[in-house]
């Protein structure tokens, strides 16, 4: 059985999902791939995991790096989970490119190359936004692309973390279509 809980963040309402033990989903209400982890029965319920996650988010949205991580359960394909594990290693306030993550996956698998687009798809389907920091991944040219919660939120999360925003930009629609 899965359970849900709401959290009001400065960037919009968040929905949290969990089983009895660990967080299984966290997303902005209405974002792309919203509620992908909520297949099957679920109910709104107060759980200790939601209290831990809310405490983590309170610290985070206050502009501090939390010094703990609630238990997470990331369910996806082996490729997706490998990408998500790399996301978890990106330090607070730092960024990586899709290409850098693709190179790391290739190195782990002992192959010459990995598609940055495939990495982008896995990053975009990250079920636990913010805690698994997909917002810290940018295009090779500095574009803030690929955030299911929206580019403005991605920029705000990076600003909150005091990431170096020089050279980063939100692509215009015309650039995005090219």
Short mmCIF file of C-alpha atoms in Angstrom, two decimals:
data_model
loop_
_atom_site.label_atom_id
_atom_site.label_comp_id
_atom_site.label_asym_id
_atom_site.label_seq_id
_atom_site.Cartn_x
_atom_site.Cartn_y
_atom_site.Cartn_z
CA UNK A 1 0.00 0.00 0.00
CA UNK A 2 1.22 3.50 -0.83
CA UNK A 3 0.45 6.62 1.15
CA UNK A 4 0.52 10.29 0.22
CA UNK A 5 1.04 13.55 2.02
CA UNK A 6 1.11 17.20 0.93
CA UNK A 7 3.83 19.73 1.66
CA UNK A 8 3.56 23.45 0.96
CA UNK A 9 6.88 24.70 -0.37
CA UNK A 10 7.85 28.25 -1.36
CA UNK A 11 7.86 27.02 -4.98
CA UNK A 12 4.47 25.33 -4.90
CA UNK A 13 2.59 22.41 -3.44
CA UNK A 14 4.48 19.11 -3.29
CA UNK A 15 3.01 15.64 -3.11
CA UNK A 16 4.98 13.01 -1.22
CA UNK A 17 4.41 9.29 -1.64
CA UNK A 18 5.73 6.48 0.54
CA UNK A 19 5.27 2.93 1.64
CA UNK A 20 5.52 2.20 5.37
CA UNK A 21 9.33 2.37 5.25
CA UNK A 22 10.60 4.84 2.66
CA UNK A 23 9.79 7.76 0.40
CA UNK A 24 8.83 6.52 -3.08
CA UNK A 25 7.86 9.78 -4.75
CA UNK A 26 8.05 13.54 -4.43
CA UNK A 27 6.90 15.97 -7.10
CA UNK A 28 5.38 19.38 -7.66
CA UNK A 29 1.63 19.14 -8.15
CA UNK A 30 0.92 19.29 -11.87
CA UNK A 31 4.48 18.68 -13.03
CA UNK A 32 5.32 16.43 -15.96
CA UNK A 33 5.20 12.75 -14.91
CA UNK A 34 3.21 13.84 -11.83
CA UNK A 35 2.28 10.81 -9.71
CA UNK A 36 4.02 8.20 -11.88
CA UNK A 37 4.88 6.32 -8.69
CA UNK A 38 1.25 6.17 -7.53
CA UNK A 39 0.04 3.26 -9.56
CA UNK A 40 -2.45 1.20 -7.58
CA UNK A 41 -4.18 1.96 -4.30
CA UNK A 42 -2.99 4.81 -2.12
CA UNK A 43 -4.38 6.92 0.67
CA UNK A 44 -3.54 10.16 2.47
CA UNK A 45 -1.95 9.30 5.81
CA UNK A 46 0.45 10.76 8.34
CA UNK A 47 3.61 8.65 8.63
CA UNK A 48 7.01 9.15 10.30
CA UNK A 49 8.66 9.11 6.84
CA UNK A 50 6.56 12.13 5.87
CA UNK A 51 7.59 13.91 9.08
CA UNK A 52 11.28 13.20 8.28
CA UNK A 53 10.87 14.38 4.70
CA UNK A 54 9.05 17.55 5.80
CA UNK A 55 11.89 18.28 8.24
CA UNK A 56 14.43 17.76 5.42
CA UNK A 57 12.44 20.07 3.12
CA UNK A 58 12.06 22.73 5.86
CA UNK A 59 15.85 22.85 6.28
CA UNK A 60 16.41 22.82 2.52
CA UNK A 61 13.94 25.63 1.76
CA UNK A 62 15.50 27.67 4.57
CA UNK A 63 18.63 27.67 2.38
CA UNK A 64 20.66 25.13 4.30
CA UNK A 65 22.01 21.74 3.30
CA UNK A 66 20.24 19.03 5.35
CA UNK A 67 22.68 16.73 7.16
CA UNK A 68 20.48 13.64 6.89
CA UNK A 69 18.46 11.85 4.23
CA UNK A 70 15.13 10.15 4.81
CA UNK A 71 14.98 6.55 3.59
CA UNK A 72 14.34 6.48 -0.16
CA UNK A 73 13.00 3.72 -2.40
CA UNK A 74 13.80 4.36 -6.05
CA UNK A 75 11.98 1.97 -8.34
CA UNK A 76 12.89 1.98 -12.01
CA UNK A 77 14.83 0.10 -14.63
CA UNK A 78 18.47 -0.80 -13.88
CA UNK A 79 19.56 2.04 -16.19
CA UNK A 80 17.28 4.57 -14.48
CA UNK A 81 18.39 3.57 -10.99
CA UNK A 82 22.06 3.82 -12.04
CA UNK A 83 21.42 7.39 -13.25
CA UNK A 84 19.49 8.27 -10.09
CA UNK A 85 22.31 6.96 -7.91
CA UNK A 86 24.68 9.33 -9.73
CA UNK A 87 22.24 12.20 -9.16
CA UNK A 88 22.33 11.50 -5.42
CA UNK A 89 26.11 12.04 -5.49
CA UNK A 90 25.97 15.55 -7.00
CA UNK A 91 26.96 17.88 -4.15
CA UNK A 92 24.62 20.57 -2.84
CA UNK A 93 25.04 23.76 -4.84
CA UNK A 94 26.96 22.07 -7.69
CA UNK A 95 25.89 21.10 -11.18
CA UNK A 96 26.70 18.34 -13.66
CA UNK A 97 25.86 17.97 -17.32
CA UNK A 98 23.88 15.18 -18.94
CA UNK A 99 27.06 14.37 -20.88
CA UNK A 100 29.13 14.03 -17.70
CA UNK A 101 26.57 11.62 -16.27
CA UNK A 102 26.50 9.70 -19.58
CA UNK A 103 30.30 9.40 -19.43
CA UNK A 104 30.10 8.08 -15.86
CA UNK A 105 27.47 5.48 -16.83
CA UNK A 106 29.65 4.42 -19.78
CA UNK A 107 32.67 4.11 -17.46
CA UNK A 108 30.65 2.03 -14.96
CA UNK A 109 29.45 -0.28 -17.74
CA UNK A 110 32.83 -0.55 -19.45
CA UNK A 111 31.54 0.79 -22.76
CA UNK A 112 32.99 3.59 -24.89
CA UNK A 113 29.96 5.92 -24.89
CA UNK A 114 26.48 6.41 -23.51
CA UNK A 115 23.76 8.63 -24.92
CA UNK A 116 23.23 11.91 -23.07
CA UNK A 117 19.63 11.80 -24.36
CA UNK A 118 19.07 8.44 -22.66
CA UNK A 119 20.45 9.93 -19.46
CA UNK A 120 18.12 12.91 -19.93
CA UNK A 121 15.13 10.60 -20.15
CA UNK A 122 16.13 8.81 -16.92
CA UNK A 123 16.76 12.13 -15.16
CA UNK A 124 13.35 13.39 -16.31
CA UNK A 125 11.63 10.34 -14.82
CA UNK A 126 13.30 10.72 -11.42
CA UNK A 127 10.46 9.90 -8.99
CA UNK A 128 11.87 11.80 -5.99
CA UNK A 129 12.40 15.41 -6.97
CA UNK A 130 14.67 17.70 -4.93
CA UNK A 131 16.02 14.98 -2.59
CA UNK A 132 17.38 13.16 -5.64
CA UNK A 133 18.64 16.39 -7.18
CA UNK A 134 17.76 16.20 -10.86
CA UNK A 135 17.60 20.01 -10.80
CA UNK A 136 21.42 20.01 -10.59
CA UNK A 137 21.76 18.61 -14.12
CA UNK A 138 22.15 21.04 -17.03
CA UNK A 139 22.85 20.94 -20.74
CA UNK A 140 26.45 21.05 -21.98
CA UNK A 141 25.90 24.64 -23.15
CA UNK A 142 24.60 25.74 -19.73
CA UNK A 143 20.92 25.49 -20.60
CA UNK A 144 18.52 24.69 -17.79
CA UNK A 145 16.66 21.99 -19.68
CA UNK A 146 14.85 18.85 -18.72
CA UNK A 147 13.25 19.64 -15.36
CA UNK A 148 9.77 18.13 -15.05
CA UNK A 149 8.89 20.70 -12.37
CA UNK A 150 9.57 23.59 -14.76
CA UNK A 151 12.61 25.64 -15.70
CA UNK A 152 11.74 28.52 -13.37
CA UNK A 153 11.65 26.15 -10.40
CA UNK A 154 14.92 24.56 -11.49
CA UNK A 155 16.56 27.99 -11.52
CA UNK A 156 15.07 28.86 -8.12
CA UNK A 157 16.32 25.60 -6.57
CA UNK A 158 19.83 26.26 -7.87
CA UNK A 159 19.71 29.86 -6.57
CA UNK A 160 18.52 28.58 -3.19
CA UNK A 161 21.60 26.34 -3.09
CA UNK A 162 23.79 29.30 -4.09
CA UNK A 163 24.99 27.39 -7.16
CA UNK A 164 27.17 29.26 -9.62
CA UNK A 165 24.55 30.48 -12.08
CA UNK A 166 26.99 32.31 -14.34
CA UNK A 167 26.76 30.80 -17.79
CA UNK A 168 23.41 29.13 -17.11
CA UNK A 169 20.25 30.14 -18.94
CA UNK A 170 16.66 29.10 -19.55
CA UNK A 171 16.34 28.34 -23.26
CA UNK A 172 13.78 30.25 -25.28
CA UNK A 173 11.01 28.25 -26.97
CA UNK A 174 12.61 28.63 -30.41
CA UNK A 175 15.95 27.30 -29.10
CA UNK A 176 14.17 24.43 -27.38
CA UNK A 177 12.62 23.28 -30.67
CA UNK A 178 15.91 23.24 -32.60
#
